XYZ file of C-alpha atoms in Angstrom:
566
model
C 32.812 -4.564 17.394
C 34.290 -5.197 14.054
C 37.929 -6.355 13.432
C 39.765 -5.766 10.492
C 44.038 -6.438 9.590
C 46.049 -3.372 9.218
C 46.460 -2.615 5.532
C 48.135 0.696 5.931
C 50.483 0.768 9.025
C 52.713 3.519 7.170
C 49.783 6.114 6.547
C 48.567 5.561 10.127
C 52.304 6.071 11.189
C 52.181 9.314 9.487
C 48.954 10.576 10.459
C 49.961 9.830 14.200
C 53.119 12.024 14.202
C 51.419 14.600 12.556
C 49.282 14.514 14.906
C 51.750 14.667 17.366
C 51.741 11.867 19.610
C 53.634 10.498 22.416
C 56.355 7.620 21.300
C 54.286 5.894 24.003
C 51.017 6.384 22.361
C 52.770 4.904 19.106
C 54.119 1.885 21.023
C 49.979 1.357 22.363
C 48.677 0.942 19.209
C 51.826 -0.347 16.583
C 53.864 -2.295 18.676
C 52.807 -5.145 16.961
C 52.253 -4.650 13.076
C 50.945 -7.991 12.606
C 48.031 -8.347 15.452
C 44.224 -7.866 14.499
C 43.350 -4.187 15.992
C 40.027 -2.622 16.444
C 38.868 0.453 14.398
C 39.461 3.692 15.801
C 36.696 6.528 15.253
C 39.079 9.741 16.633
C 41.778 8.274 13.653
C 38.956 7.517 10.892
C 37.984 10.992 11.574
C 41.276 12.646 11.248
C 41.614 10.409 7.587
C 38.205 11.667 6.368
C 39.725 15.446 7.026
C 42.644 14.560 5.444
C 40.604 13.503 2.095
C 41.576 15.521 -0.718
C 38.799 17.656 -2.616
C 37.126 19.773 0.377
C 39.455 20.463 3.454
C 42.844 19.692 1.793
C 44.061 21.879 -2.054
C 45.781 18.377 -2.941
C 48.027 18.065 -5.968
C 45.290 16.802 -8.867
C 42.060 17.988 -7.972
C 43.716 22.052 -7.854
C 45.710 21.221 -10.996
C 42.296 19.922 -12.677
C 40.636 23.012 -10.954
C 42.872 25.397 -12.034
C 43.203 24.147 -16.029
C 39.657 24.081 -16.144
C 37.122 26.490 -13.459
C 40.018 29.398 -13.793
C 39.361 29.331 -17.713
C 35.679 29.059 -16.782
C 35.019 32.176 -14.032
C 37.816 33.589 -15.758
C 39.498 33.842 -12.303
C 42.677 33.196 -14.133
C 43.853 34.310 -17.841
C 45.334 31.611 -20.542
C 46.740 33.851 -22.764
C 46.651 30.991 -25.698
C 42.983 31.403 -26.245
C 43.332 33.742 -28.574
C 45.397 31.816 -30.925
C 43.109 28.371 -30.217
C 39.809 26.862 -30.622
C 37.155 27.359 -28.141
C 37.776 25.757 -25.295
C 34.966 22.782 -23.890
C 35.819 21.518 -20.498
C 34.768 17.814 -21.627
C 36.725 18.090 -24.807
C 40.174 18.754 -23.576
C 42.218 15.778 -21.768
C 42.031 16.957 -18.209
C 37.903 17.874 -18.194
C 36.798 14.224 -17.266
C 38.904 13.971 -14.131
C 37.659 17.622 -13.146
C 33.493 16.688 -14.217
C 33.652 13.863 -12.114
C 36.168 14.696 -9.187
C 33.895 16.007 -6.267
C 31.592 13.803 -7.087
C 34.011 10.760 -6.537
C 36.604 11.808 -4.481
C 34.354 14.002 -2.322
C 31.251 11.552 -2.096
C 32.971 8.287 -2.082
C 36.193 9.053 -0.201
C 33.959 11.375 2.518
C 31.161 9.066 2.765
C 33.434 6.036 3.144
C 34.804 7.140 6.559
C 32.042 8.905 7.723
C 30.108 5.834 7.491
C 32.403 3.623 8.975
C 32.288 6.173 11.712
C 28.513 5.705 12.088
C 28.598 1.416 11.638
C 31.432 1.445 14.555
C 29.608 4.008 16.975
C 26.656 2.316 16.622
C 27.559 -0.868 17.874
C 29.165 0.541 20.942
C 27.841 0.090 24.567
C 26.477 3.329 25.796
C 29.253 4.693 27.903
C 31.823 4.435 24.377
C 28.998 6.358 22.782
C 29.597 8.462 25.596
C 33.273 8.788 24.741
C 33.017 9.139 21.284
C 29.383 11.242 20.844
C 31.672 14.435 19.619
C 32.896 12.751 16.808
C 29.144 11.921 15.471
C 28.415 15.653 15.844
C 31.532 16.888 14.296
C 31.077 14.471 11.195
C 27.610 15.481 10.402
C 29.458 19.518 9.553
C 31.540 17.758 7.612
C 29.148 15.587 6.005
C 27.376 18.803 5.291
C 30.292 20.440 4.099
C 31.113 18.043 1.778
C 26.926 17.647 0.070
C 26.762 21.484 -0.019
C 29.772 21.699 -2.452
C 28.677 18.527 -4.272
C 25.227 19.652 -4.689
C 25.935 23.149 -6.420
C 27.997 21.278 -8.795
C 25.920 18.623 -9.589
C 22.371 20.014 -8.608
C 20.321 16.747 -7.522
C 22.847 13.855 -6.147
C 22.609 10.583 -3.900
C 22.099 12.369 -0.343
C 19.687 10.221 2.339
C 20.432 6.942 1.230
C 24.240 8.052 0.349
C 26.606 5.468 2.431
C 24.078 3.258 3.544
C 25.881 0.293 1.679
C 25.918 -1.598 5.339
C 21.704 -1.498 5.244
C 21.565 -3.046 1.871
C 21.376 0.238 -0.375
C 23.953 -0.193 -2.936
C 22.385 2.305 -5.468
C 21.204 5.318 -3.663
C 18.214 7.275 -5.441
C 19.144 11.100 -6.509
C 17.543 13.976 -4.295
C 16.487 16.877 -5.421
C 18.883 20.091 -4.286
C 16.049 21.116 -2.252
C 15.818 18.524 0.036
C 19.603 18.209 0.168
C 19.702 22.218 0.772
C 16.553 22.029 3.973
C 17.543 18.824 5.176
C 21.377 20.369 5.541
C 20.425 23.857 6.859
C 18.199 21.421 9.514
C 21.127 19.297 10.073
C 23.175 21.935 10.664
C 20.793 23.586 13.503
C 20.710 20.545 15.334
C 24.217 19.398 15.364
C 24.984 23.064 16.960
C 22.455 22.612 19.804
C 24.231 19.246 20.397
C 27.307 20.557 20.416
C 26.622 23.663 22.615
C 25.249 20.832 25.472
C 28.161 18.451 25.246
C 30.593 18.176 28.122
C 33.533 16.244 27.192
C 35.787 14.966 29.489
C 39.179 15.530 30.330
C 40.441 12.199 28.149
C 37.963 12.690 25.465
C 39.202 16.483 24.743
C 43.155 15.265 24.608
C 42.294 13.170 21.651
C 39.971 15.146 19.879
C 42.608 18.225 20.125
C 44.933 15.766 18.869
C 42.969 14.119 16.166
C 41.163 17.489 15.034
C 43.438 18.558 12.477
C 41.155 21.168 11.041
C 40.060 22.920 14.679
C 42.455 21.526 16.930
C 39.473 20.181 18.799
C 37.898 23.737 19.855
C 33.954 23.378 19.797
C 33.508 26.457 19.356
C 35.293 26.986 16.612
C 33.219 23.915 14.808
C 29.900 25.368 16.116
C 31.088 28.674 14.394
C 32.170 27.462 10.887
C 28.663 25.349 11.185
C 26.683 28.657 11.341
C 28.711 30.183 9.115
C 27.706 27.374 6.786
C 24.550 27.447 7.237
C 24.589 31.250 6.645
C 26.426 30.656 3.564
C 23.520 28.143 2.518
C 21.127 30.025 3.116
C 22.362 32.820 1.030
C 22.518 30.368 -1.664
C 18.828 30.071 -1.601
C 18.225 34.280 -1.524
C 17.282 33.892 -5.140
C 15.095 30.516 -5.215
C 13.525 29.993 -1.531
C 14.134 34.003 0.135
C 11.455 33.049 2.938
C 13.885 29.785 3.511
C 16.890 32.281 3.598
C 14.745 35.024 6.207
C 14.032 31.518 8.176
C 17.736 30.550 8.703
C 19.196 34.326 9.285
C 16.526 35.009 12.090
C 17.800 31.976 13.626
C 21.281 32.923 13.019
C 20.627 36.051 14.585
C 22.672 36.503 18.046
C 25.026 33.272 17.064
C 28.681 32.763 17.241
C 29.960 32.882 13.160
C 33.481 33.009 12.022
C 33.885 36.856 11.949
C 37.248 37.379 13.722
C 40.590 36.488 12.030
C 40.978 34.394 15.266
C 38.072 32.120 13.820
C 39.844 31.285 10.524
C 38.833 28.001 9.601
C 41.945 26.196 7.868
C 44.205 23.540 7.543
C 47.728 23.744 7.823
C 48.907 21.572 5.071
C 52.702 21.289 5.846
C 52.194 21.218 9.164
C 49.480 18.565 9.636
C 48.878 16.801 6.574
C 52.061 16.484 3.879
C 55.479 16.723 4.857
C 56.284 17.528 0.971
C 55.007 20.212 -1.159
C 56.186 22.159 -4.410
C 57.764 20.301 -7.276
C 57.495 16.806 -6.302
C 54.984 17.056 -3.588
C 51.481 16.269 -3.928
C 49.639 19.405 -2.015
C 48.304 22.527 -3.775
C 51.731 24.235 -4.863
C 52.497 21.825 -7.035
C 49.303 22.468 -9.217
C 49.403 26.208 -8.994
C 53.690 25.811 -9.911
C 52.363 23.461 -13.084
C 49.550 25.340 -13.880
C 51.415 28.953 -14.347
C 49.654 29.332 -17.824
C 46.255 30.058 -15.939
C 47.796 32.064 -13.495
C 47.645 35.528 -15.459
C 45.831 38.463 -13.340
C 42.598 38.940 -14.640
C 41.766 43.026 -16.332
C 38.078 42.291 -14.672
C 39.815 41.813 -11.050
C 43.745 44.086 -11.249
C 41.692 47.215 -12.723
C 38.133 46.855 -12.552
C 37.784 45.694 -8.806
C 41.197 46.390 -7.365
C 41.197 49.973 -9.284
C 45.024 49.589 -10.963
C 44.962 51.442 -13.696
C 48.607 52.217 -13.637
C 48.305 54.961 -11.105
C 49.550 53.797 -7.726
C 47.050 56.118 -5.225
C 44.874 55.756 -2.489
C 41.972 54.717 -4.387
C 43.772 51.220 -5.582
C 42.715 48.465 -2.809
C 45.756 47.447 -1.444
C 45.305 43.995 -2.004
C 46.311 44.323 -5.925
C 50.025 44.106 -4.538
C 50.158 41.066 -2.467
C 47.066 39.039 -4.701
C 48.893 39.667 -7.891
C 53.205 40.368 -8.909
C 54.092 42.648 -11.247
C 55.963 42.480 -14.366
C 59.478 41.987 -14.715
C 59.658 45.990 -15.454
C 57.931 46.237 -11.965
C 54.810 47.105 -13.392
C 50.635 45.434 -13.112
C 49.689 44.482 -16.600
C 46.605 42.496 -16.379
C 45.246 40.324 -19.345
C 42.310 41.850 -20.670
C 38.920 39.079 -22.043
C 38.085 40.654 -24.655
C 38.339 39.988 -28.319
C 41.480 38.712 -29.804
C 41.363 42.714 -31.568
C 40.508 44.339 -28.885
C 42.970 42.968 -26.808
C 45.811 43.306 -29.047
C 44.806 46.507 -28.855
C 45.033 47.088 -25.436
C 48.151 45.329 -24.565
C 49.509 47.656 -26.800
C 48.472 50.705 -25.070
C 50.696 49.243 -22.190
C 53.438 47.486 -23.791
C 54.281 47.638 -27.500
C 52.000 46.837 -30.587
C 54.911 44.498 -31.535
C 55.025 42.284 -27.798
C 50.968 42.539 -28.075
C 50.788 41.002 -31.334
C 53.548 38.082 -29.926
C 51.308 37.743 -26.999
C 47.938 36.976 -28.555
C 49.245 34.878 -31.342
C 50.574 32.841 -28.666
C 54.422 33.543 -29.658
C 55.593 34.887 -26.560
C 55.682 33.587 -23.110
C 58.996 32.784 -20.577
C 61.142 30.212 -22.829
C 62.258 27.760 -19.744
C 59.282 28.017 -17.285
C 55.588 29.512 -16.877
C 57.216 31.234 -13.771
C 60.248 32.493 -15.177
C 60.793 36.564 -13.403
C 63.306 37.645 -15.540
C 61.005 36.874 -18.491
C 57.343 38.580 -17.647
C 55.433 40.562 -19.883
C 52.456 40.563 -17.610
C 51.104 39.885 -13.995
C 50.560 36.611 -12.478
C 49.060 35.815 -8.700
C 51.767 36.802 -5.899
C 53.964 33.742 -5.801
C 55.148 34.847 -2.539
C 51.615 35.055 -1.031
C 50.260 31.867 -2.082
C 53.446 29.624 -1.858
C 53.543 30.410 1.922
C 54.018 27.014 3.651
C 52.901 28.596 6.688
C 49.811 29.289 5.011
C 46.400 27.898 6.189
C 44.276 26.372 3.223
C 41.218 28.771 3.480
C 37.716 26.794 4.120
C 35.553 29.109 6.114
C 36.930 33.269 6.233
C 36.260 35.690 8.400
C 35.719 38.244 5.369
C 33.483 35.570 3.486
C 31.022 36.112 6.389
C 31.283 39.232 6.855
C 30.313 39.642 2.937
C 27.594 37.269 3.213
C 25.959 39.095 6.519
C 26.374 42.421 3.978
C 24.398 40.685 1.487
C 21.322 39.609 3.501
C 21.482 42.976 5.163
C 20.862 45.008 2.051
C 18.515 42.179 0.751
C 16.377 41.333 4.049
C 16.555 44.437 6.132
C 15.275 44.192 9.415
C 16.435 40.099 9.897
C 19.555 40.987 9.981
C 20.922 43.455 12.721
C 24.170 44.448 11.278
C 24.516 47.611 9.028
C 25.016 46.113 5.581
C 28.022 48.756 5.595
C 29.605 47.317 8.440
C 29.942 43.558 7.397
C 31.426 45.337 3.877
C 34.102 47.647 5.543
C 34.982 44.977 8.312
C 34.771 42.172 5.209
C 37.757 44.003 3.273
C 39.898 45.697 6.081
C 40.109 41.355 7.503
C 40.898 40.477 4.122
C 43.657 43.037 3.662
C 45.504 42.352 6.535
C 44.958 38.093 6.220
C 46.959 38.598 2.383
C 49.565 40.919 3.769
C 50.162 38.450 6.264
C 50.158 35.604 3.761
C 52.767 37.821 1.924
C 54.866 38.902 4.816
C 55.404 35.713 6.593
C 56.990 33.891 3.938
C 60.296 33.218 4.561
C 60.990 30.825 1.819
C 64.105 31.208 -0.475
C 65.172 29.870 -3.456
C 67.918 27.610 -1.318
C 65.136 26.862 1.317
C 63.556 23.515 2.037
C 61.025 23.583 0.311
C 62.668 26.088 -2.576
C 60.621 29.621 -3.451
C 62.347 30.172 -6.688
C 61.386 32.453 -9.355
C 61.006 35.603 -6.897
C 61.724 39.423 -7.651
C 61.932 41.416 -4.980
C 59.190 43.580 -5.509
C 56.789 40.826 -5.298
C 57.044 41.121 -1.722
C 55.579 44.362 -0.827
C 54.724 45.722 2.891
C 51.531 47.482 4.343
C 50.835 51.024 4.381
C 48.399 51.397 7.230
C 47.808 54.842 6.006
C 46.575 54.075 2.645
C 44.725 50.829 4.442
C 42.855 53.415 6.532
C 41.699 56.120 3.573
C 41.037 53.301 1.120
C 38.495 51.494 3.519
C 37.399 55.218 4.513
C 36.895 55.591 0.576
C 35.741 52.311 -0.549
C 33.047 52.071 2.600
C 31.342 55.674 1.587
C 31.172 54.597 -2.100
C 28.936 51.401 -1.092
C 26.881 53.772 1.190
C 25.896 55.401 -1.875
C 24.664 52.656 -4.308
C 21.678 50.956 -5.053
C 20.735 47.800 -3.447
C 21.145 46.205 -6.923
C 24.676 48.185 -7.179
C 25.668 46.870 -3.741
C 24.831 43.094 -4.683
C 27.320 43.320 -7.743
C 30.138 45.330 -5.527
C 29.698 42.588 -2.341
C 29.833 39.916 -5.007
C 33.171 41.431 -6.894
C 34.446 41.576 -3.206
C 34.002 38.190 -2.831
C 36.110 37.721 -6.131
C 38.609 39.777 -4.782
C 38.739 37.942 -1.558
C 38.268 34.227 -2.505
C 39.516 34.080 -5.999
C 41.432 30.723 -6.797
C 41.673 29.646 -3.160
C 37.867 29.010 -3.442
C 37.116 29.136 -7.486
C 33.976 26.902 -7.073
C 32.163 29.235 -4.703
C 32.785 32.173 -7.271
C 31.647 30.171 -9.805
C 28.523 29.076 -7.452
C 27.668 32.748 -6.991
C 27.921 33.846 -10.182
C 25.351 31.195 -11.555
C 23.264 32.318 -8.643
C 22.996 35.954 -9.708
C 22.568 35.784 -13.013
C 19.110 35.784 -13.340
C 18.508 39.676 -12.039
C 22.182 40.668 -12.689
C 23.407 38.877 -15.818
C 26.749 37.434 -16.298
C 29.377 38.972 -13.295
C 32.404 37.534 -14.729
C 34.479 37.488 -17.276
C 35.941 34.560 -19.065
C 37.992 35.253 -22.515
C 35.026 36.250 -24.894
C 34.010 33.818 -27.047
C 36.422 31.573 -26.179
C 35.273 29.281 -23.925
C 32.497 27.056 -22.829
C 30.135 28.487 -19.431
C 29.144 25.414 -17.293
C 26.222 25.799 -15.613
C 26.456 22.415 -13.808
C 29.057 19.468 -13.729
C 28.837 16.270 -15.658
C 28.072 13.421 -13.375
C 31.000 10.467 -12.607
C 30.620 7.875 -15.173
C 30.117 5.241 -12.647
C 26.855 6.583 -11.855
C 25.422 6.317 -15.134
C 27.585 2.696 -15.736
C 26.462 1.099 -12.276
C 22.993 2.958 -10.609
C 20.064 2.151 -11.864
C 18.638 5.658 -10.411
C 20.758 7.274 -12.772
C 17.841 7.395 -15.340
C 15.894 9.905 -13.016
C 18.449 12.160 -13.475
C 19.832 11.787 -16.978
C 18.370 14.278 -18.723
C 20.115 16.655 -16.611
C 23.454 15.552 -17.023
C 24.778 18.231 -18.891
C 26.159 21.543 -18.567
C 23.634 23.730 -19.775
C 20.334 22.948 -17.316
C 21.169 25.821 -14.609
C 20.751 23.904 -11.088
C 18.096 24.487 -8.927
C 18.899 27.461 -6.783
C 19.757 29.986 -9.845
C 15.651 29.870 -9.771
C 16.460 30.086 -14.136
């Protein structure tokens, strides 16, 4: 077995608290800082989950995120568009570290430890396989995890030779999407079988519960976000390969998917991972706290999907109070994409033609912070909700299956079992109660450690089971009634309404995948900024592999990937 010297003792100090070991367990492996120690596959595990990018909303890759994909899907409103140039992604100082982000943080970081996982369990005797065969299983869903996200952005990437430095291949060819999609959804189906026929022992369980900071080492809960993975794959392919996507959901049928709010699949970032967060931290409040200027609620989502038209009834989804804040005069004003005219012209209607001409000549916005409640023209996302340390960071929902399963029921009827209306009423009635909760469990003040400043008190705002009830009574006949075409756009504007900047890049994902029968679903500021239909690569691909060249004429962000079938 390899040896290497201890180059981080401090980050492996942390990670074993948070983990929460025994002072005895510390004392086994640190009580001398200066010996040669053996790799440790339950700890390299726990450090690929912590890698920022997929599992984690770190600092930089959410503020890059959110300056750039919110302008894109138009998920978020910058109200300076109208008084700028168009905005291109590449062109502005931030859009290089966002282009090549996922690509190097989540294929180099991810890859790096899952390898080393591999090389080490590999040269073990049989029974440490033994010991440590859970690990190998639970990897390959997070290997998958990671290539599914990469390839959507990126379309064909390094994939089967990816990480195989230690046999020589230091310049993995490109795959296609295709094989990366097939060879994942087959992946996928055998690492379940393996893990439904594992027995682990009493030992092995107390470290993986331990180490497992995204499951808390429950199997089942892995062998559920797998499916749900795969079912989420294989959705992606509806358009391209629908004989591929019938092939996976018959096998799906009858399996364990993360359904329940039980199954939430999240980590706890305070908790687990970073002991500091907000202002000077480095998790995901900082960037949504910095970026405040692309936090502005969307028209296309406040009154066109959540129904707030200025009428507080029974037929607005309850979720426009707790996903979005209102004004400082206590009311919703959304930020409309239209025209730089047209939207003077509305903001108008709702606040004066004097503030409406400030606002889109970019003269008017909080003097001393983004943030600033006494100072709000217009609606930004629920502070309160999403600056809940208590909050899990949302990587596989309940009410993300639940809309997927709706989906392939009005598309494939007869593979799937489930009423399409079913998945869509249980889909929004989960998602209603997980942002309530989100918004009611925060406990934060503005003298708290850490501070939630910048509050009114009317951005926290408590359920009314009543209007729940008629609302989901409402919304579920409506969706009875459409077309199957209608009921594709409505599931997908659910999913915008569920996901929105906790999961921008699979909006954005499912928007390019629908536009060839349903057109553009979303709405960034008209004319005013660039579409991406793919990601540039990382420069060191095109600077250091050879292979590059196969793929070069791609590299762009106008050649739609492979799964849009465009």
């Amino acid at each position: 077995m390899k040896k290497i010297i201890i180059y981080s003792i401090v980050s492996c100090f942390l990670l074993i608290i948070a983990s929460s070991c025994s002072d005895d367990r510390i004392e086994q492996e640190f009580n001398d800082p200066n010996k040669i120690t053996e790799e440790n596959i339950p700890f390299l595990f726990t450090g690929t989950l912590q890698e920022p990018v997929l599992f984690r909303a770190d600092y930089a890759p959410k503020y890059h995120e959110y300056r750039q994909l919110n302008k894109v899907t138009g998920l978020g409103m910058y109200i300076f568009h109208w008084s700028g140039s168009e905005w291109i992604v590449i062109q502005d100082w931030s859009g290089p570290s966002f282009h090549r982000q996922l690509q190097d943080r989540g294929s180099l970081n991810f890859m790096k430890g899952l390898s080393k996982i591999q090389a080490i369990y590999d040269g073990m005797s049989e029974e440490e396989q033994a010991d440590n065969e859970v690990y190998i299983h639970l990897s390959s869903i997070v290997k998958a995890f990671a290539f599914q996200r990469m390839t959507d952005a990126y379309d064909d990437i390094p994939f089967l030779e990816a990480g195989q430095g230690r046999d020589g291949i230091f310049y993995p060819k490109f795959d296609s999407q295709e094989v990366v999609y097939n060879t994942t959804l087959d992946n996928l189906k055998t690492t379940v079988a393996a893990l439904k026929s594992l027995n682990l022992s009493t030992a092995v369980q107390a470290e993986l519960s331990q180490q497992d900071i995204l499951n808390e080492g429950d199997l089942n809960k892995w062998i559920k976000f797998a499916n749900s993975l795969r079912l989420r794959m294989a959705m992606r392919l509806s358009i391209v390969a629908p004989a591929k996507t019938q092939e996976v959901l018959a096998e799906l049928n009858g399996e364990s998917l993360v359904t329940e709010s039980s199954d939430f699949i999240g980590i706890a970032e305070v908790d687990k991972v970073r002991l500091t967060t907000y202002g000077d931290g480095g998790a995901f409040p900082r960037g949504f706290q910095e970026r405040g200027w692309d936090m502005n609620a969307p028209k296309f989502i406040l009154e066109d999907i959540f129904n707030y038209k200025q009428v507080q009834d029974n037929t607005v989804d309850p979720r426009a109070y707790v996903v979005f804040q209102p004004a400082t005069d206590g009311r919703y004003i959304p930020v409309p994409h239209y025209n730089k005219a047209d939207s003077e012209a509305y903001l108008a209607a709702l606040l004066t033609p004097e503030i409406a001409a400030d606002i889109v000549n970019g003269n008017r916005y909080p003097a001393n912070s983004s943030w600033n409640n006494e100072e709000q023209d217009l609606s930004k996302y629920n502070r309160v909700t999403y600056l809940n340390d208590k909050n899990k960071w949302p990587t596989m929902t309940p009410s993300e299956t639940h809309l997927l399963l709706a989906e392939a029921a009005v598309r494939f009827p007869g593979v799937v079992t489930i009423p399409a209306e079913d998945s869509y009423r249980k889909a929004i009635e989960l998602s209603i109660d997980w942002y309530y909760e989100q918004n009611s469990t925060n406990t934060l003040t503005e003298n708290s450690t850490p501070p939630l400043e910048f509050v009114n008190d009317d951005y926290k705002v408590a359920k009314d089971p009543a209007h729940v009830a008629t609302f989901l009574a409402s919304k579920t006949a409506d969706f009875t009634g459409l077309t199957n075409d209608e009921k594709i756009v409505d599931i997908f504007e659910q999913k915008v309404a569920h996901l929105n900047i906790y999961n921008t890049y699979e909006i954005w994902s499912e928007a390019r995948r629908l536009m060839k029968d349903h057109g553009q679903l979303l709405h960034p500021m008209e004319g005013k900024v660039e579409w991406l239909e793919r990601l540039f690569y990382s420069p060191a691909e095109a600077g250091s592999n050879p292979n590059y060249a196969d793929v070069a004429g791609k590299d762009n962000t106008t050649t739609p990937v492979w799964w849009t079938g465009r």
